[in-house]
Coordinates of C-alpha atoms and ligand atoms in Angstrom, one line a residue:
M1 CA 0.0 0.0 0.0
R2 CA 2.8 2.4 0.9
L3 CA 4.6 1.6 -2.3
R4 CA 1.5 2.4 -4.4
R5 CA 1.1 5.7 -2.7
A6 CA 4.7 6.6 -3.2
S7 CA 4.5 5.9 -6.9
F8 CA 1.3 7.9 -7.2
L9 CA 3.0 10.9 -5.6
A10 CA 5.7 10.5 -8.1
F11 CA 3.1 10.8 -10.9
S12 CA 1.7 13.9 -9.4
A13 CA 5.1 15.5 -9.3
V14 CA 5.5 14.7 -12.9
F15 CA 2.1 16.0 -13.6
C16 CA 2.8 19.5 -12.1
I17 CA 6.0 19.8 -14.1
R18 CA 4.4 18.8 -17.3
E19 CA 1.4 21.1 -16.8
A20 CA 3.7 24.0 -16.1
A21 CA 5.7 23.3 -19.2
S22 CA 2.7 22.8 -21.4
T23 CA 1.2 26.3 -20.8
Q24 CA 3.6 27.7 -23.4
T25 CA 3.0 25.1 -26.1
S26 CA -0.3 24.2 -27.7
R27 CA -1.1 20.5 -28.1
Q28 CA -3.9 21.3 -30.7
V29 CA -1.6 21.8 -33.7
A30 CA -1.1 18.7 -35.8
P31 CA 2.5 17.8 -35.3
S32 CA 4.5 17.7 -38.5
P33 CA 6.1 14.4 -39.6
P34 CA 9.6 13.7 -38.2
Q35 CA 12.5 13.5 -40.5
Q36 CA 13.1 9.8 -41.3
P37 CA 16.5 8.3 -42.3
I38 CA 15.0 7.0 -45.5
P39 CA 11.9 8.5 -47.0
F40 CA 9.2 5.9 -46.7
S41 CA 5.6 6.1 -48.0
H42 CA 2.8 4.1 -46.4
K43 CA 0.6 5.5 -49.3
M44 CA 2.8 3.6 -51.8
H45 CA 3.3 0.4 -49.8
A46 CA 0.1 -0.1 -47.7
G47 CA -2.1 1.9 -50.1
N48 CA -1.2 1.4 -53.8
L49 CA 0.6 -2.0 -53.3
Q50 CA -1.9 -3.0 -50.6
L51 CA 0.7 -4.7 -48.4
Q52 CA -0.7 -5.9 -45.1
C53 CA 0.3 -4.0 -42.0
K54 CA 1.4 -7.1 -40.2
G55 CA 3.8 -8.0 -43.1
C56 CA 6.0 -5.1 -41.9
H57 CA 4.7 -4.8 -38.3
P58 CA 5.0 -8.1 -36.4
N59 CA 3.8 -8.2 -32.8
P60 CA 6.2 -10.6 -31.0
D61 CA 5.5 -12.0 -27.5
P62 CA 4.5 -10.7 -25.0
G63 CA 2.7 -8.5 -27.6
E64 CA 3.1 -5.0 -26.1
M65 CA 5.2 -3.6 -28.9
M66 CA 4.9 -3.6 -32.6
R67 CA 8.1 -4.0 -34.6
I68 CA 9.2 -2.5 -37.8
A69 CA 10.5 -5.1 -40.3
P70 CA 14.3 -5.1 -40.8
P71 CA 15.9 -4.0 -44.1
S72 CA 16.1 -7.6 -45.3
T73 CA 12.3 -7.7 -45.5
C74 CA 12.4 -4.6 -47.8
M75 CA 15.0 -6.2 -50.0
A76 CA 12.7 -9.0 -50.9
C77 CA 11.4 -6.4 -53.4
H78 CA 14.1 -3.8 -53.5
S79 CA 16.9 -6.0 -54.6
A80 CA 15.1 -5.7 -58.0
I81 CA 12.8 -2.7 -57.6
K82 CA 14.0 0.9 -58.0
T83 CA 17.7 0.0 -57.6
D84 CA 18.6 3.3 -59.3
S85 CA 17.0 5.3 -56.5
P86 CA 19.4 6.9 -54.0
A87 CA 16.9 6.1 -51.2
V88 CA 16.8 2.4 -52.2
Q89 CA 20.6 2.3 -52.5
K90 CA 20.8 3.6 -48.9
L91 CA 18.4 0.9 -47.9
A92 CA 20.5 -1.7 -49.7
A93 CA 23.6 -0.6 -47.8
F94 CA 21.8 -1.1 -44.4
A95 CA 20.7 -4.6 -45.5
K96 CA 24.1 -5.5 -46.8
E97 CA 25.9 -4.5 -43.5
D98 CA 23.0 -6.0 -41.5
R99 CA 22.5 -2.6 -39.7
E100 CA 19.3 -1.5 -38.0
I101 CA 17.6 1.5 -39.5
R102 CA 16.9 4.0 -36.7
W103 CA 13.4 5.2 -37.7
A104 CA 12.3 8.3 -35.9
R105 CA 9.4 7.5 -33.5
V106 CA 6.0 8.9 -34.4
Y107 CA 3.9 7.6 -31.5
E108 CA 5.4 7.2 -28.0
I109 CA 4.0 7.2 -24.5
P110 CA 6.0 7.4 -21.2
A111 CA 7.3 4.2 -19.7
Y112 CA 5.1 4.5 -16.6
V113 CA 2.0 3.9 -18.7
Y114 CA 0.9 0.3 -19.3
F115 CA -0.2 -0.4 -22.9
S116 CA -0.4 -3.5 -25.0
H117 CA -1.0 -3.7 -28.7
R118 CA -2.0 -7.3 -28.5
A119 CA -4.7 -6.7 -25.8
H120 CA -6.1 -3.9 -27.9
S121 CA -6.2 -5.9 -31.2
E122 CA -7.8 -8.8 -29.4
S123 CA -10.6 -6.6 -28.0
G124 CA -11.4 -5.4 -31.6
N125 CA -9.6 -2.1 -31.8
T126 CA -8.2 -1.3 -35.3
C127 CA -4.9 0.3 -36.2
A128 CA -6.9 3.2 -37.8
E129 CA -8.7 4.1 -34.6
C130 CA -5.4 5.0 -33.0
H131 CA -3.2 5.8 -35.9
G132 CA -5.5 7.3 -38.5
Q133 CA -5.6 6.6 -42.3
V134 CA -2.1 5.3 -42.5
A135 CA -2.5 3.8 -46.0
E136 CA -3.3 7.2 -47.4
R137 CA -0.3 9.0 -45.9
E138 CA 2.9 9.9 -47.8
Q139 CA 4.6 10.5 -44.4
L140 CA 3.3 9.6 -41.0
Y141 CA 2.7 12.2 -38.3
R142 CA 1.0 11.9 -34.9
E143 CA -2.6 12.2 -36.0
G144 CA -4.1 9.8 -33.5
D145 CA -4.6 11.0 -30.0
I146 CA -2.6 8.9 -27.6
T147 CA -2.6 11.4 -24.7
M148 CA -4.3 10.3 -21.5
G149 CA -7.4 12.2 -22.7
G150 CA -7.4 10.2 -26.0
C151 CA -7.1 6.9 -24.1
M152 CA -9.9 7.9 -21.8
N153 CA -12.3 9.1 -24.5
C154 CA -12.2 5.7 -26.2
H155 CA -12.3 3.8 -22.9
R156 CA -15.4 5.8 -22.0
E157 CA -17.0 5.1 -25.4
K158 CA -16.3 1.4 -25.4
K159 CA -17.0 0.9 -21.7
A160 CA -13.4 -0.1 -20.8
S161 CA -12.0 0.8 -17.4
L162 CA -11.2 4.4 -16.4
D163 CA -9.4 3.4 -13.1
C164 CA -6.1 5.1 -12.6
S165 CA -4.6 1.8 -11.7
Y166 CA -5.7 0.2 -15.0
C167 CA -3.0 2.1 -16.9
H168 CA -0.6 3.3 -14.2
E169 CA 0.2 0.8 -11.4
P170 CA 2.3 -2.3 -12.2
R171 CA -0.4 -5.0 -12.1
Ligands
HEC1 C1 6.2 -6.1 -52.0 C2 7.3 -5.3 -52.5 C3 7.9 -4.2 -51.6 C4 8.4 -4.3 -50.3 C5 8.3 -5.4 -49.4 C6 8.9 -2.9 -50.0 N1 8.8 -2.1 -51.1 FE1 9.4 -0.2 -51.2 N2 8.6 0.0 -53.1 C7 8.0 -1.0 -53.8 C8 7.5 -0.5 -55.0 C9 6.7 -1.3 -56.1 C10 7.8 0.9 -55.1 C11 7.5 1.9 -56.1 C12 8.5 1.8 -57.2 C13 8.3 2.9 -58.3 O1 8.0 4.0 -58.0 O2 8.4 2.5 -59.4 C14 8.5 1.1 -53.8 C15 9.1 2.4 -53.5 C16 10.0 2.6 -52.4 C17 10.8 3.7 -52.2 C18 10.8 5.0 -53.1 C19 12.0 4.8 -54.1 C20 12.1 6.1 -54.9 O3 13.1 6.7 -54.9 O4 11.1 6.3 -55.7 C21 11.5 3.6 -51.0 C22 12.5 4.5 -50.4 C23 11.0 2.3 -50.5 N3 10.2 1.7 -51.4 C24 11.5 1.8 -49.3 C25 11.1 0.5 -48.7 C26 11.4 0.1 -47.4 C27 12.2 0.9 -46.4 C28 10.8 -1.1 -47.3 C29 10.8 -2.0 -46.0 C30 10.3 -1.5 -44.8 C31 10.1 -1.4 -48.5 N4 10.3 -0.4 -49.4 C32 9.5 -2.6 -48.8 C33 7.9 -2.4 -53.4 C34 8.2 -2.8 -52.1
HEC2 C1 6.4 -2.3 -46.5 C2 6.4 -2.2 -45.0 C3 5.3 -1.5 -44.3 C4 3.9 -1.7 -44.3 C5 3.2 -2.6 -45.3 C6 3.3 -0.9 -43.3 N1 4.3 -0.2 -42.6 FE1 4.0 1.0 -41.0 N2 6.0 1.5 -41.0 C7 6.9 1.0 -41.9 C8 8.2 1.7 -41.7 C9 9.5 1.5 -42.5 C10 8.0 2.6 -40.7 C11 9.0 3.7 -40.1 C12 8.9 5.0 -41.0 C13 7.7 5.8 -40.8 O1 7.3 6.1 -39.7 O2 7.0 6.1 -41.8 C14 6.6 2.5 -40.3 C15 6.0 3.2 -39.2 C16 4.7 3.0 -38.8 C17 4.1 3.6 -37.6 C18 4.7 4.6 -36.7 C19 5.6 3.9 -35.7 C20 6.1 4.9 -34.7 O3 7.2 5.3 -34.6 O4 5.2 5.3 -33.8 C21 2.8 3.2 -37.6 C22 1.7 3.7 -36.6 C23 2.6 2.3 -38.7 N3 3.7 2.2 -39.4 C24 1.4 1.7 -38.9 C25 1.1 0.9 -40.1 C26 -0.2 0.4 -40.4 C27 -1.5 0.7 -39.7 C28 -0.1 -0.3 -41.6 C29 -1.1 -0.9 -42.5 C30 -2.2 0.0 -42.9 C31 1.4 -0.2 -42.0 N4 2.0 0.5 -41.0 C32 2.0 -0.9 -43.0 C33 6.7 -0.1 -42.8 C34 5.5 -0.5 -43.2
HEC3 C1 -5.6 1.4 -28.9 C2 -4.7 2.2 -29.6 C3 -3.8 1.5 -30.6 C4 -4.1 0.6 -31.6 C5 -5.4 -0.1 -31.8 C6 -2.9 0.3 -32.3 N1 -1.9 1.1 -31.8 FE1 0.0 1.2 -32.5 N2 0.6 2.5 -30.9 C7 -0.3 2.9 -30.0 C8 0.4 3.6 -28.9 C9 -0.2 4.2 -27.7 C10 1.8 3.5 -29.3 C11 3.0 4.0 -28.5 C12 3.4 2.9 -27.6 C13 4.6 3.1 -26.7 O1 5.2 4.1 -26.7 O2 5.0 2.1 -26.0 C14 1.8 2.8 -30.6 C15 3.0 2.5 -31.3 C16 3.1 1.8 -32.5 C17 4.3 1.5 -33.2 C18 5.7 1.9 -32.8 C19 6.3 0.7 -32.1 C20 5.7 0.5 -30.7 O3 5.1 -0.6 -30.5 O4 5.8 1.3 -29.8 C21 3.9 0.8 -34.4 C22 4.8 0.3 -35.5 C23 2.4 0.7 -34.3 N3 2.0 1.3 -33.2 C24 1.7 0.1 -35.3 C25 0.4 -0.3 -35.1 C26 -0.4 -1.3 -36.0 C27 0.2 -1.9 -37.3 C28 -1.6 -1.4 -35.5 C29 -2.7 -2.4 -35.9 C30 -2.4 -3.8 -36.0 C31 -1.7 -0.6 -34.2 N4 -0.5 0.0 -34.0 C32 -2.8 -0.5 -33.4 C33 -1.7 2.8 -30.0 C34 -2.4 1.9 -30.8
HEC4 C1 -9.8 2.9 -29.8 C2 -10.2 2.7 -28.5 C3 -9.1 2.7 -27.4 C4 -8.1 3.5 -27.2 C5 -7.7 4.8 -28.0 C6 -7.4 3.0 -26.1 N1 -7.9 1.9 -25.6 FE1 -7.3 0.8 -24.0 N2 -8.8 -0.6 -24.3 C7 -9.8 -0.4 -25.2 C8 -10.7 -1.6 -25.1 C9 -12.0 -1.8 -25.9 C10 -10.2 -2.4 -24.1 C11 -10.7 -3.8 -23.6 C12 -11.6 -3.6 -22.5 C13 -12.1 -4.9 -21.9 O1 -11.9 -5.9 -22.5 O2 -12.8 -4.8 -20.9 C14 -8.9 -1.7 -23.6 C15 -8.1 -2.3 -22.6 C16 -7.0 -1.6 -22.1 C17 -6.2 -2.2 -21.0 C18 -6.4 -3.5 -20.4 C19 -5.9 -4.6 -21.3 C20 -4.5 -5.0 -20.9 O3 -3.6 -4.6 -21.6 O4 -4.4 -5.7 -19.9 C21 -5.2 -1.2 -20.8 C22 -4.2 -1.3 -19.7 C23 -5.5 -0.1 -21.7 N3 -6.5 -0.4 -22.5 C24 -4.7 1.0 -21.8 C25 -4.8 2.0 -22.7 C26 -3.9 3.2 -22.9 C27 -2.7 3.5 -22.0 C28 -4.3 3.9 -24.0 C29 -3.8 5.2 -24.6 C30 -2.4 5.2 -24.8 C31 -5.5 3.2 -24.5 N4 -5.7 2.1 -23.7 C32 -6.2 3.6 -25.6 C33 -9.9 0.6 -26.1 C34 -9.1 1.6 -26.3
HEC5 C1 -6.7 4.4 -20.2 C2 -5.4 4.7 -19.7 C3 -5.2 5.7 -18.6 C4 -6.0 5.8 -17.4 C5 -7.2 5.0 -17.0 C6 -5.4 6.9 -16.6 N1 -4.3 7.4 -17.3 FE1 -3.0 8.8 -16.6 N2 -1.9 8.7 -18.3 C7 -2.2 7.9 -19.4 C8 -1.3 8.2 -20.5 C9 -1.2 7.5 -21.8 C10 -0.4 9.2 -20.0 C11 0.7 9.9 -20.8 C12 0.2 11.1 -21.5 C13 1.3 11.8 -22.3 O1 2.4 11.8 -21.9 O2 0.9 12.4 -23.3 C14 -0.8 9.5 -18.7 C15 -0.2 10.5 -17.8 C16 -0.6 10.7 -16.5 C17 0.1 11.7 -15.7 C18 1.3 12.5 -16.0 C19 1.0 13.9 -16.5 C20 0.6 14.1 -17.9 O3 -0.5 14.7 -18.2 O4 1.4 13.8 -18.8 C21 -0.6 11.7 -14.5 C22 -0.2 12.5 -13.2 C23 -1.7 10.7 -14.6 N3 -1.7 10.2 -15.9 C24 -2.6 10.5 -13.6 C25 -3.8 9.7 -13.8 C26 -4.8 9.6 -12.8 C27 -4.9 10.3 -11.5 C28 -5.8 8.7 -13.3 C29 -7.1 8.2 -12.7 C30 -8.1 9.3 -12.6 C31 -5.2 8.2 -14.6 N4 -4.1 8.9 -14.9 C32 -5.9 7.3 -15.4 C33 -3.2 6.9 -19.4 C34 -4.1 6.7 -18.5

């Protein structure tokens, strides 16, 4: 009990700092897409070519995180497609040296929040409900609302729990 209270106080401290900092910046403005190491179009791959999300985004055990497929997956096509493109040549170099591409994060929540992709998929939530119309986007930006308010709105609508301890305490 004492431990729980201590960690809750830690939250509250974070809360005050964040609130103070956020008075200067507005959260309403749609954030612009981050600069990516290689320009990648979901509109081309998931839209025009209709590749499945899970082909590039596996959800390994325990299922909390999604992954982004390594360069070798891309090379199944790009060892032959668009080999004259500088972006594809950069991709090929990563694959050849077996190096990880450090894609800039688009969606991220703090480590003290509990969230599982698998649990959300299994309860029928779609990628688009949280990430928007990905297959229509040339570049991804944070268009889905993953603030606490965004989580709460959907939980209220779908009658999922709103208890603080649902998302915050180690369970
Ligand atoms: C199923 C085949 C396939 C896979 C898998 C694939 N691509 Fe592509 N990619 C294409 C096709 C087709 C195009 C469009 C080529 C064109 O414009 O003629 C393309 C275009 C591109 C381009 C634009 C090249 C340019 O300069 O116009 C980049 C960059 C790219 N892909 C990166 C990737 C990355 C990174 C991955 C892996 C995460 C990947 N692709 C996986 C088929 C694929
Ligand atoms: C051909 C491979 C490929 C396919 C198919 C694909 N993605 Fe991606 N995805 C990527 C790559 C590469 C990135 C990193 C670059 C970026 O953010 O655009 C990414 C990034 C993302 C991100 C942002 C990750 C972060 O940092 O927060 C989301 C969300 C996402 N994809 C959702 C989807 C959804 C939903 C679909 C299906 C409609 C899909 N993707 C299909 C390759 C793919
Ligand atoms: C209920 C909302 C929700 C749904 C549904 C959802 N995501 Fe996410 N996604 C998130 C949140 C929140 C994050 C940030 C997680 C973090 O920072 O740990 C995220 C992050 C990601 C990332 C970055 C890697 C990671 O796991 O942090 C990828 C890629 C991604 N999502 C793809 C997808 C795809 C593909 C689908 C559909 C199969 C999907 N997401 C469904 C909310 C969701
Ligand atoms: C699109 C709607 C939607 C959004 C957005 C959403 N959730 Fe959920 N969440 C659900 C539903 C539906 C369930 C399942 C409830 C049930 O089965 O009783 C759930 C269940 C959960 C669970 C319990 C399942 C588990 O993993 O053990 C947690 C924790 C949770 N959500 C956290 C979050 C967090 C954190 C966010 C924001 C980053 C979020 N959710 C955003 C719809 C949503
Ligand atoms: C459905 C999931 C969910 C529930 C339920 C939830 N939170 Fe949160 N909470 C979040 C997420 C996600 C963040 C991170 C938001 C961000 O950084 O954008 C967060 C952040 C916070 C923060 C840090 C300050 C901030 O705004 O970034 C505090 C404090 C907090 N929550 C307290 C609470 C309290 C108190 C309750 C119960 C009334 C609660 N939370 C219920 C998901 C949830």
